[in-house]
Amino acid sequence: MDIFILTWNVQKGRNYLIDLHRILRENKADTVYIALQEAHNFIIPWAIQKLFLNFFFKAYKYRETERFCGLVTIILSKYRIWTSNTFVPLPNLYFSKGAIVTNLTINYTNILLVNLHLQHGVGHEALRINQMKRIVRSVEGHFSYIFVCGDFNTRVDVKKIRTSFDLDEFGMLSNLYTKICQKRSRNVTADKEWMNTYNTCMEKFKKADQMNAFKLIFCLDEFDVRFLPSYKYHTATDAYNLRQTPSWCDRILFKTVNELECMLYRSDTLIATSDHKPVMAQFWIRDGFELKSMNKVAKRVYSSFYMGHTVRFIYNNFILVLITLIFVLQHFFIELRGRFSAGDQAV
């Protein structure tokens, strides 16, 4: 089963629903999970909201929407779903920061989905860790897959960079990536050149990313980040606001006990209605139906294996098996005759 996850801090924007449609109109995943932050304008009457979902996402029969503290969670699925939500407010940050923790059951698979928005500021790393601990304490149950996404507000701490750096490198890379995206034809050479340039320029900033310690503390995993920092842009442009160090604030982390494959992990730099860029990922997960079918196939394989092994043994050792069978039958008839003799004597 494919699951598409999108996280985006919309910065109180008004046109983000249209942008969501633009992002998702060509998506064909089985289930879509949308996590929005600072969506305070998502005060839409339920009838209009339902009409919007029906019109733009006709392929998804089952839909769920939840709101809390500027957070909006939207779940779209082609399969029947069951959800239960837990709302986690953060002390002194009511109506501004918090988390929506969703227990999603689909195809006999329990999935935990977390949409969060943590404290901002490069100097509040310890506070963000405490807020995450508060969110973790609200989780109950056992899950095959855990996805944690949102605006973590983890920043690049330039004080940890020991080599010389220039923030203009972010602008240079942004312009280069925009030119690559605008080209109609992309080839392997251009992509390779882009990745080499990206790794050379971003390596020192990635090492100073506060998310590195965050993932270690909470034992969360993440696929390789190969996109530009999603924050902070000038609104309605593709240019970074260099008054703050550009950072990978918006992330999608996961934890799993079952098989998981990441087919996509990137940001969409063409959306410019917020100072954040949306970040998206697409995963292939093994749901309960697939596990059941695998178990049935495995049982058939095992039974056919043992049956074939038994037939092969009898064929290769026919005389030995025949002698053993004769001996067993002889022993059985002798025992049976002895019982009949004992019965006649008793009579």
mmCIF file of C-alpha atoms in Angstrom:
data_model
loop_
_atom_site.group_PDB
_atom_site.id
_atom_site.type_symbol
_atom_site.label_atom_id
_atom_site.label_comp_id
_atom_site.label_asym_id
_atom_site.label_seq_id
_atom_site.Cartn_x
_atom_site.Cartn_y
_atom_site.Cartn_z
ATOM 1 C CA MET A 1 0.000 0.000 0.000
ATOM 2 C CA ASP A 2 1.247 3.484 -0.875
ATOM 3 C CA ILE A 3 0.922 6.333 1.617
ATOM 4 C CA PHE A 4 1.666 9.937 0.656
ATOM 5 C CA ILE A 5 2.525 12.374 3.472
ATOM 6 C CA LEU A 6 2.637 16.152 3.092
ATOM 7 C CA THR A 7 3.565 18.651 5.803
ATOM 8 C CA TRP A 8 3.343 22.392 5.338
ATOM 9 C CA ASN A 9 3.343 25.477 7.553
ATOM 10 C CA VAL A 10 0.956 27.677 5.563
ATOM 11 C CA GLN A 11 1.647 30.832 7.647
ATOM 12 C CA LYS A 12 -2.027 31.770 7.994
ATOM 13 C CA GLY A 13 -2.396 31.832 4.215
ATOM 14 C CA ARG A 14 -5.759 31.852 2.480
ATOM 15 C CA ASN A 15 -5.078 30.108 -0.824
ATOM 16 C CA TYR A 16 -3.354 26.993 0.452
ATOM 17 C CA LEU A 17 -6.335 24.744 -0.365
ATOM 18 C CA ILE A 18 -5.870 25.552 -4.046
ATOM 19 C CA ASP A 19 -2.119 24.903 -3.708
ATOM 20 C CA LEU A 20 -2.866 21.546 -2.098
ATOM 21 C CA HIS A 21 -4.955 20.610 -5.097
ATOM 22 C CA ARG A 22 -2.086 21.592 -7.415
ATOM 23 C CA ILE A 23 0.344 19.441 -5.460
ATOM 24 C CA LEU A 24 -1.920 16.406 -5.182
ATOM 25 C CA ARG A 25 -3.843 16.413 -8.458
ATOM 26 C CA GLU A 26 -1.486 13.921 -10.107
ATOM 27 C CA ASN A 27 -0.904 11.854 -7.005
ATOM 28 C CA LYS A 28 -2.196 8.279 -7.144
ATOM 29 C CA ALA A 29 -1.278 7.007 -3.684
ATOM 30 C CA ASP A 30 -3.737 4.723 -1.875
ATOM 31 C CA THR A 31 -3.779 6.944 1.226
ATOM 32 C CA VAL A 32 -2.886 10.632 1.650
ATOM 33 C CA TYR A 33 -2.040 12.272 4.984
ATOM 34 C CA ILE A 34 -1.879 16.081 4.991
ATOM 35 C CA ALA A 35 -0.449 17.889 8.036
ATOM 36 C CA LEU A 36 -0.838 21.671 8.059
ATOM 37 C CA GLN A 37 0.469 24.151 10.616
ATOM 38 C CA GLU A 38 -0.622 27.762 11.275
ATOM 39 C CA ALA A 39 -3.792 27.060 9.296
ATOM 40 C CA HIS A 40 -5.876 29.375 11.474
ATOM 41 C CA ASN A 41 -8.012 30.354 8.473
ATOM 42 C CA PHE A 42 -9.260 26.786 8.062
ATOM 43 C CA ILE A 43 -12.577 27.816 9.621
ATOM 44 C CA ILE A 44 -14.763 26.468 6.855
ATOM 45 C CA PRO A 45 -18.321 25.254 7.457
ATOM 46 C CA TRP A 46 -18.462 21.491 7.301
ATOM 47 C CA ALA A 47 -20.762 21.492 4.247
ATOM 48 C CA ILE A 48 -18.320 23.658 2.226
ATOM 49 C CA GLN A 49 -15.360 21.645 3.494
ATOM 50 C CA LYS A 50 -17.029 18.395 2.440
ATOM 51 C CA LEU A 51 -17.876 19.892 -0.953
ATOM 52 C CA PHE A 52 -14.221 20.892 -1.438
ATOM 53 C CA LEU A 53 -12.948 17.410 -0.585
ATOM 54 C CA ASN A 54 -15.557 15.767 -2.817
ATOM 55 C CA PHE A 55 -14.758 18.037 -5.745
ATOM 56 C CA PHE A 56 -10.946 17.950 -5.625
ATOM 57 C CA PHE A 57 -10.364 14.422 -4.301
ATOM 58 C CA LYS A 58 -13.009 12.297 -5.989
ATOM 59 C CA ALA A 59 -10.689 9.259 -6.128
ATOM 60 C CA TYR A 60 -10.698 8.979 -2.328
ATOM 61 C CA LYS A 61 -13.893 7.551 -0.925
ATOM 62 C CA TYR A 62 -12.991 7.871 2.756
ATOM 63 C CA ARG A 63 -12.007 11.249 4.227
ATOM 64 C CA GLU A 64 -11.295 12.563 7.723
ATOM 65 C CA THR A 65 -10.513 16.150 8.849
ATOM 66 C CA GLU A 66 -9.451 17.448 12.263
ATOM 67 C CA ARG A 67 -8.443 20.886 13.636
ATOM 68 C CA PHE A 68 -6.599 21.981 16.783
ATOM 69 C CA CYS A 69 -4.483 25.044 17.696
ATOM 70 C CA GLY A 70 -3.933 26.074 14.088
ATOM 71 C CA LEU A 71 -3.102 22.482 13.122
ATOM 72 C CA VAL A 72 -5.152 20.764 10.440
ATOM 73 C CA THR A 73 -5.023 17.052 9.666
ATOM 74 C CA ILE A 74 -6.640 15.681 6.503
ATOM 75 C CA ILE A 75 -6.696 11.953 5.711
ATOM 76 C CA LEU A 76 -7.840 10.697 2.308
ATOM 77 C CA SER A 77 -7.991 7.005 1.510
ATOM 78 C CA LYS A 78 -9.295 4.564 -1.062
ATOM 79 C CA TYR A 79 -9.830 2.036 1.732
ATOM 80 C CA ARG A 80 -12.095 2.136 4.757
ATOM 81 C CA ILE A 81 -10.350 3.787 7.696
ATOM 82 C CA TRP A 82 -10.889 4.081 11.444
ATOM 83 C CA THR A 83 -9.323 6.994 13.314
ATOM 84 C CA SER A 84 -9.057 8.272 16.871
ATOM 85 C CA ASN A 85 -7.361 11.572 17.713
ATOM 86 C CA THR A 86 -5.544 12.899 20.762
ATOM 87 C CA PHE A 87 -4.927 16.634 21.082
ATOM 88 C CA VAL A 88 -1.760 17.747 22.865
ATOM 89 C CA PRO A 89 -1.560 21.444 23.816
ATOM 90 C CA LEU A 90 1.823 22.813 24.828
ATOM 91 C CA PRO A 91 2.193 24.895 28.030
ATOM 92 C CA ASN A 92 2.099 28.695 27.526
ATOM 93 C CA LEU A 93 1.549 28.188 23.788
ATOM 94 C CA TYR A 94 -2.185 27.520 23.589
ATOM 95 C CA PHE A 95 -3.815 28.324 20.268
ATOM 96 C CA SER A 96 -0.341 28.579 18.733
ATOM 97 C CA LYS A 97 1.610 25.319 19.097
ATOM 98 C CA GLY A 98 0.688 21.724 19.827
ATOM 99 C CA ALA A 99 0.108 18.342 18.197
ATOM 100 C CA ILE A 100 -2.623 16.146 16.761
ATOM 101 C CA VAL A 101 -1.863 12.468 17.394
ATOM 102 C CA THR A 102 -3.912 10.177 15.143
ATOM 103 C CA ASN A 103 -4.313 6.434 15.523
ATOM 104 C CA LEU A 104 -5.172 5.216 12.020
ATOM 105 C CA THR A 105 -6.351 1.671 11.335
ATOM 106 C CA ILE A 106 -6.434 0.647 7.693
ATOM 107 C CA ASN A 107 -6.358 -2.853 6.156
ATOM 108 C CA TYR A 108 -5.703 -4.445 9.573
ATOM 109 C CA THR A 109 -2.681 -2.187 10.074
ATOM 110 C CA ASN A 110 -2.225 0.246 12.978
ATOM 111 C CA ILE A 111 -0.431 3.441 11.967
ATOM 112 C CA LEU A 112 0.418 6.343 14.268
ATOM 113 C CA LEU A 113 0.412 9.773 12.611
ATOM 114 C CA VAL A 114 1.632 12.882 14.422
ATOM 115 C CA ASN A 115 1.145 16.435 13.153
ATOM 116 C CA LEU A 116 3.108 18.827 15.383
ATOM 117 C CA HIS A 117 4.287 22.420 15.660
ATOM 118 C CA LEU A 118 7.058 23.075 18.190
ATOM 119 C CA GLN A 119 8.609 26.192 19.707
ATOM 120 C CA HIS A 120 10.599 28.376 17.299
ATOM 121 C CA GLY A 121 14.021 29.892 17.861
ATOM 122 C CA VAL A 122 17.554 28.524 17.575
ATOM 123 C CA GLY A 123 18.078 28.904 21.337
ATOM 124 C CA HIS A 124 15.062 26.805 22.332
ATOM 125 C CA GLU A 125 16.431 23.373 21.487
ATOM 126 C CA ALA A 126 15.942 22.013 25.032
ATOM 127 C CA LEU A 127 12.365 23.341 25.129
ATOM 128 C CA ARG A 128 11.522 21.594 21.856
ATOM 129 C CA ILE A 129 12.855 18.315 23.262
ATOM 130 C CA ASN A 130 10.647 18.698 26.368
ATOM 131 C CA GLN A 131 7.642 19.459 24.167
ATOM 132 C CA MET A 132 8.315 16.323 22.149
ATOM 133 C CA LYS A 133 8.510 14.275 25.350
ATOM 134 C CA ARG A 134 5.082 15.619 26.296
ATOM 135 C CA ILE A 135 3.717 14.491 22.931
ATOM 136 C CA VAL A 136 5.302 11.039 23.282
ATOM 137 C CA ARG A 137 3.665 10.569 26.705
ATOM 138 C CA SER A 138 0.252 10.976 25.064
ATOM 139 C CA VAL A 139 0.806 7.964 22.791
ATOM 140 C CA GLU A 140 -0.814 4.674 23.779
ATOM 141 C CA GLY A 141 -0.921 1.395 21.883
ATOM 142 C CA HIS A 142 1.201 -0.690 19.553
ATOM 143 C CA PHE A 143 1.798 0.350 15.961
ATOM 144 C CA SER A 144 3.345 -1.200 12.886
ATOM 145 C CA TYR A 145 4.318 2.211 11.525
ATOM 146 C CA ILE A 146 4.890 5.610 13.150
ATOM 147 C CA PHE A 147 5.138 8.820 11.121
ATOM 148 C CA VAL A 148 5.972 12.104 12.854
ATOM 149 C CA CYS A 149 5.832 15.227 10.714
ATOM 150 C CA GLY A 150 5.282 18.947 10.934
ATOM 151 C CA ASP A 151 7.165 22.121 11.740
ATOM 152 C CA PHE A 152 9.780 20.930 14.232
ATOM 153 C CA ASN A 153 11.409 24.386 14.127
ATOM 154 C CA THR A 154 14.827 22.766 14.487
ATOM 155 C CA ARG A 155 17.396 25.195 13.131
ATOM 156 C CA VAL A 156 20.875 25.219 11.707
ATOM 157 C CA ASP A 157 23.055 26.414 14.593
ATOM 158 C CA VAL A 158 25.806 28.364 12.820
ATOM 159 C CA LYS A 159 27.804 28.488 16.078
ATOM 160 C CA LYS A 160 28.557 24.783 15.542
ATOM 161 C CA ILE A 161 30.054 25.377 12.082
ATOM 162 C CA ARG A 162 33.837 25.450 12.477
ATOM 163 C CA THR A 163 34.677 26.295 8.894
ATOM 164 C CA SER A 164 33.986 29.476 6.961
ATOM 165 C CA PHE A 165 30.550 29.756 5.394
ATOM 166 C CA ASP A 166 28.449 32.166 3.400
ATOM 167 C CA LEU A 167 24.653 32.306 3.599
ATOM 168 C CA ASP A 168 24.578 33.441 -0.022
ATOM 169 C CA GLU A 169 25.262 29.800 -0.896
ATOM 170 C CA PHE A 170 21.590 29.109 -0.147
ATOM 171 C CA GLY A 171 20.511 31.723 -2.677
ATOM 172 C CA MET A 172 22.914 30.355 -5.286
ATOM 173 C CA LEU A 173 21.586 26.822 -4.831
ATOM 174 C CA SER A 174 17.974 28.031 -4.902
ATOM 175 C CA ASN A 175 18.536 29.801 -8.220
ATOM 176 C CA LEU A 176 20.305 26.753 -9.641
ATOM 177 C CA TYR A 177 17.486 24.423 -8.606
ATOM 178 C CA THR A 178 14.850 26.779 -10.062
ATOM 179 C CA LYS A 179 16.680 26.772 -13.410
ATOM 180 C CA ILE A 180 16.849 22.965 -13.381
ATOM 181 C CA CYS A 181 13.111 22.696 -12.613
ATOM 182 C CA GLN A 182 12.247 25.144 -15.385
ATOM 183 C CA LYS A 183 14.044 23.026 -17.984
ATOM 184 C CA ARG A 184 11.666 20.752 -19.820
ATOM 185 C CA SER A 185 14.156 17.905 -20.115
ATOM 186 C CA ARG A 186 16.258 16.735 -17.210
ATOM 187 C CA ASN A 187 19.010 14.186 -17.614
ATOM 188 C CA VAL A 188 21.147 12.094 -15.324
ATOM 189 C CA THR A 189 24.178 14.346 -15.836
ATOM 190 C CA ALA A 190 22.292 17.471 -14.718
ATOM 191 C CA ASP A 191 20.873 15.691 -11.663
ATOM 192 C CA LYS A 192 24.302 14.355 -10.735
ATOM 193 C CA GLU A 193 25.846 17.803 -11.101
ATOM 194 C CA TRP A 194 23.106 19.263 -8.911
ATOM 195 C CA MET A 195 23.645 16.662 -6.172
ATOM 196 C CA ASN A 196 27.423 17.198 -6.184
ATOM 197 C CA THR A 197 26.950 20.956 -5.831
ATOM 198 C CA TYR A 198 24.293 20.451 -3.152
ATOM 199 C CA ASN A 199 26.419 18.071 -1.076
ATOM 200 C CA THR A 200 29.483 20.315 -1.314
ATOM 201 C CA CYS A 201 27.618 23.440 -0.174
ATOM 202 C CA MET A 202 25.190 21.926 2.356
ATOM 203 C CA GLU A 203 27.381 19.402 4.161
ATOM 204 C CA LYS A 204 28.613 21.866 6.799
ATOM 205 C CA PHE A 205 25.094 23.183 7.403
ATOM 206 C CA LYS A 206 23.631 19.683 7.731
ATOM 207 C CA LYS A 207 26.192 18.807 10.417
ATOM 208 C CA ALA A 208 25.024 21.853 12.411
ATOM 209 C CA ASP A 209 21.346 20.890 12.104
ATOM 210 C CA GLN A 210 19.674 20.514 15.508
ATOM 211 C CA MET A 211 17.536 17.696 14.103
ATOM 212 C CA ASN A 212 20.526 15.334 14.306
ATOM 213 C CA ALA A 213 20.385 15.256 18.119
ATOM 214 C CA PHE A 214 16.575 15.276 18.067
ATOM 215 C CA LYS A 215 16.399 12.045 16.059
ATOM 216 C CA LEU A 216 18.943 10.333 18.322
ATOM 217 C CA ILE A 217 17.045 11.208 21.487
ATOM 218 C CA PHE A 218 13.692 9.909 20.240
ATOM 219 C CA CYS A 219 15.044 7.009 18.117
ATOM 220 C CA LEU A 220 13.391 8.289 14.952
ATOM 221 C CA ASP A 221 14.619 7.633 11.431
ATOM 222 C CA GLU A 222 14.627 9.760 8.313
ATOM 223 C CA PHE A 223 15.560 9.178 4.724
ATOM 224 C CA ASP A 224 18.378 11.213 3.224
ATOM 225 C CA VAL A 225 17.498 14.916 2.936
ATOM 226 C CA ARG A 226 18.357 16.021 -0.587
ATOM 227 C CA PHE A 227 16.257 19.150 -0.795
ATOM 228 C CA LEU A 228 16.923 22.785 0.072
ATOM 229 C CA PRO A 229 15.962 24.161 3.502
ATOM 230 C CA SER A 230 12.213 24.712 3.634
ATOM 231 C CA TYR A 231 12.472 27.880 5.770
ATOM 232 C CA LYS A 232 12.720 30.920 5.671
ATOM 233 C CA TYR A 233 11.628 32.383 2.341
ATOM 234 C CA HIS A 234 10.268 35.778 1.421
ATOM 235 C CA THR A 235 6.554 35.175 0.930
ATOM 236 C CA ALA A 236 5.435 34.913 -2.712
ATOM 237 C CA THR A 237 9.039 34.475 -3.911
ATOM 238 C CA ASP A 238 11.698 31.783 -4.272
ATOM 239 C CA ALA A 239 14.272 33.918 -2.435
ATOM 240 C CA TYR A 240 15.520 33.172 1.078
ATOM 241 C CA ASN A 241 15.124 35.716 3.852
ATOM 242 C CA LEU A 242 18.718 35.697 5.073
ATOM 243 C CA ARG A 243 17.949 37.579 8.278
ATOM 244 C CA GLN A 244 17.610 34.049 9.641
ATOM 245 C CA THR A 245 19.761 31.097 8.696
ATOM 246 C CA PRO A 246 17.771 28.907 6.260
ATOM 247 C CA SER A 247 16.851 25.661 8.017
ATOM 248 C CA TRP A 248 15.162 22.311 7.420
ATOM 249 C CA CYS A 249 12.327 23.021 9.865
ATOM 250 C CA ASP A 250 9.721 20.883 8.106
ATOM 251 C CA ARG A 251 10.503 17.166 8.237
ATOM 252 C CA ILE A 252 8.931 13.723 7.980
ATOM 253 C CA LEU A 253 10.355 11.184 10.441
ATOM 254 C CA PHE A 254 9.327 7.574 10.951
ATOM 255 C CA LYS A 255 9.726 4.438 13.027
ATOM 256 C CA THR A 256 8.713 0.975 11.847
ATOM 257 C CA VAL A 257 8.852 -2.697 12.735
ATOM 258 C CA ASN A 258 7.717 -3.816 9.278
ATOM 259 C CA GLU A 259 9.096 -3.357 5.806
ATOM 260 C CA LEU A 260 9.151 0.236 4.526
ATOM 261 C CA GLU A 261 10.323 1.739 1.254
ATOM 262 C CA CYS A 262 10.655 5.462 0.521
ATOM 263 C CA MET A 263 9.863 6.343 -3.083
ATOM 264 C CA LEU A 264 9.941 10.138 -2.684
ATOM 265 C CA TYR A 265 11.222 12.710 -0.174
ATOM 266 C CA ARG A 266 11.454 16.312 -1.328
ATOM 267 C CA SER A 267 10.126 19.842 -1.002
ATOM 268 C CA ASP A 268 8.102 21.805 -3.537
ATOM 269 C CA THR A 269 9.952 25.069 -4.194
ATOM 270 C CA LEU A 270 7.383 26.238 -6.740
ATOM 271 C CA ILE A 271 4.734 26.899 -4.055
ATOM 272 C CA ALA A 272 5.287 30.448 -2.778
ATOM 273 C CA THR A 273 2.243 31.384 -0.654
ATOM 274 C CA SER A 274 4.109 30.967 2.644
ATOM 275 C CA ASP A 275 7.558 31.534 4.136
ATOM 276 C CA HIS A 276 7.769 27.723 4.377
ATOM 277 C CA LYS A 277 7.900 25.303 1.463
ATOM 278 C CA PRO A 278 5.770 22.146 1.650
ATOM 279 C CA VAL A 279 7.683 18.913 2.254
ATOM 280 C CA MET A 280 6.334 15.602 1.017
ATOM 281 C CA ALA A 281 7.207 11.919 1.092
ATOM 282 C CA GLN A 282 5.709 8.784 -0.395
ATOM 283 C CA PHE A 283 6.166 5.415 1.266
ATOM 284 C CA TRP A 284 5.331 1.861 0.376
ATOM 285 C CA ILE A 285 4.229 -0.105 3.426
ATOM 286 C CA ARG A 286 3.143 -3.697 3.888
ATOM 287 C CA ASP A 287 -0.406 -3.645 5.235
ATOM 288 C CA GLY A 288 -2.352 -6.358 7.044
ATOM 289 C CA PHE A 289 -3.933 -7.794 3.884
ATOM 290 C CA GLU A 290 -0.518 -8.262 2.279
ATOM 291 C CA LEU A 291 0.873 -9.875 5.437
ATOM 292 C CA LYS A 292 -2.093 -12.281 5.558
ATOM 293 C CA SER A 293 -1.661 -13.254 1.926
ATOM 294 C CA MET A 294 2.084 -13.684 2.517
ATOM 295 C CA ASN A 295 1.362 -16.022 5.448
ATOM 296 C CA LYS A 296 -1.024 -18.088 3.299
ATOM 297 C CA VAL A 297 1.550 -18.335 0.522
ATOM 298 C CA ALA A 298 4.239 -19.245 3.051
ATOM 299 C CA LYS A 299 2.044 -22.036 4.486
ATOM 300 C CA ARG A 300 1.438 -23.390 0.991
ATOM 301 C CA VAL A 301 5.137 -23.248 0.213
ATOM 302 C CA TYR A 302 6.039 -24.998 3.446
ATOM 303 C CA SER A 303 3.380 -27.715 2.984
ATOM 304 C CA SER A 304 4.398 -28.292 -0.637
ATOM 305 C CA PHE A 305 8.041 -28.371 0.420
ATOM 306 C CA TYR A 306 7.464 -30.994 3.103
ATOM 307 C CA MET A 307 5.178 -32.999 0.828
ATOM 308 C CA GLY A 308 7.746 -32.956 -1.946
ATOM 309 C CA HIS A 309 10.486 -33.871 0.494
ATOM 310 C CA THR A 310 8.419 -36.831 1.790
ATOM 311 C CA VAL A 311 7.671 -38.136 -1.717
ATOM 312 C CA ARG A 312 11.335 -37.790 -2.704
ATOM 313 C CA PHE A 313 12.449 -39.693 0.421
ATOM 314 C CA ILE A 314 10.011 -42.565 -0.259
ATOM 315 C CA TYR A 315 11.113 -42.752 -3.892
ATOM 316 C CA ASN A 316 14.819 -42.832 -3.028
ATOM 317 C CA ASN A 317 14.377 -45.309 -0.164
ATOM 318 C CA PHE A 318 11.552 -47.501 -1.461
ATOM 319 C CA ILE A 319 12.942 -50.859 -0.259
ATOM 320 C CA LEU A 320 13.722 -49.508 3.213
ATOM 321 C CA VAL A 321 10.233 -47.979 3.500
ATOM 322 C CA LEU A 322 8.634 -51.253 2.272
ATOM 323 C CA ILE A 323 10.540 -53.364 4.819
ATOM 324 C CA THR A 324 9.600 -50.951 7.589
ATOM 325 C CA LEU A 325 5.934 -51.040 6.551
ATOM 326 C CA ILE A 326 5.925 -54.882 6.490
ATOM 327 C CA PHE A 327 7.535 -54.991 9.936
ATOM 328 C CA VAL A 328 4.965 -52.570 11.372
ATOM 329 C CA LEU A 329 2.023 -54.469 9.861
ATOM 330 C CA GLN A 330 3.416 -57.812 11.115
ATOM 331 C CA HIS A 331 3.819 -56.422 14.593
ATOM 332 C CA PHE A 332 0.272 -55.048 14.458
ATOM 333 C CA PHE A 333 -1.292 -58.384 13.413
ATOM 334 C CA ILE A 334 0.680 -60.328 16.037
ATOM 335 C CA GLU A 335 -0.560 -57.915 18.707
ATOM 336 C CA LEU A 336 -4.127 -58.174 17.393
ATOM 337 C CA ARG A 337 -3.990 -62.024 17.363
ATOM 338 C CA GLY A 338 -2.717 -62.054 20.947
ATOM 339 C CA ARG A 339 -5.642 -59.954 22.102
ATOM 340 C CA PHE A 340 -8.181 -62.255 20.393
ATOM 341 C CA SER A 341 -6.506 -65.347 21.970
ATOM 342 C CA ALA A 342 -6.670 -63.796 25.419
ATOM 343 C CA GLY A 343 -10.366 -63.068 24.895
ATOM 344 C CA ASP A 344 -11.181 -66.640 23.860
ATOM 345 C CA GLN A 345 -9.427 -68.058 26.922
ATOM 346 C CA ALA A 346 -11.359 -65.702 29.177
ATOM 347 C CA VAL A 347 -14.662 -66.913 27.698
#
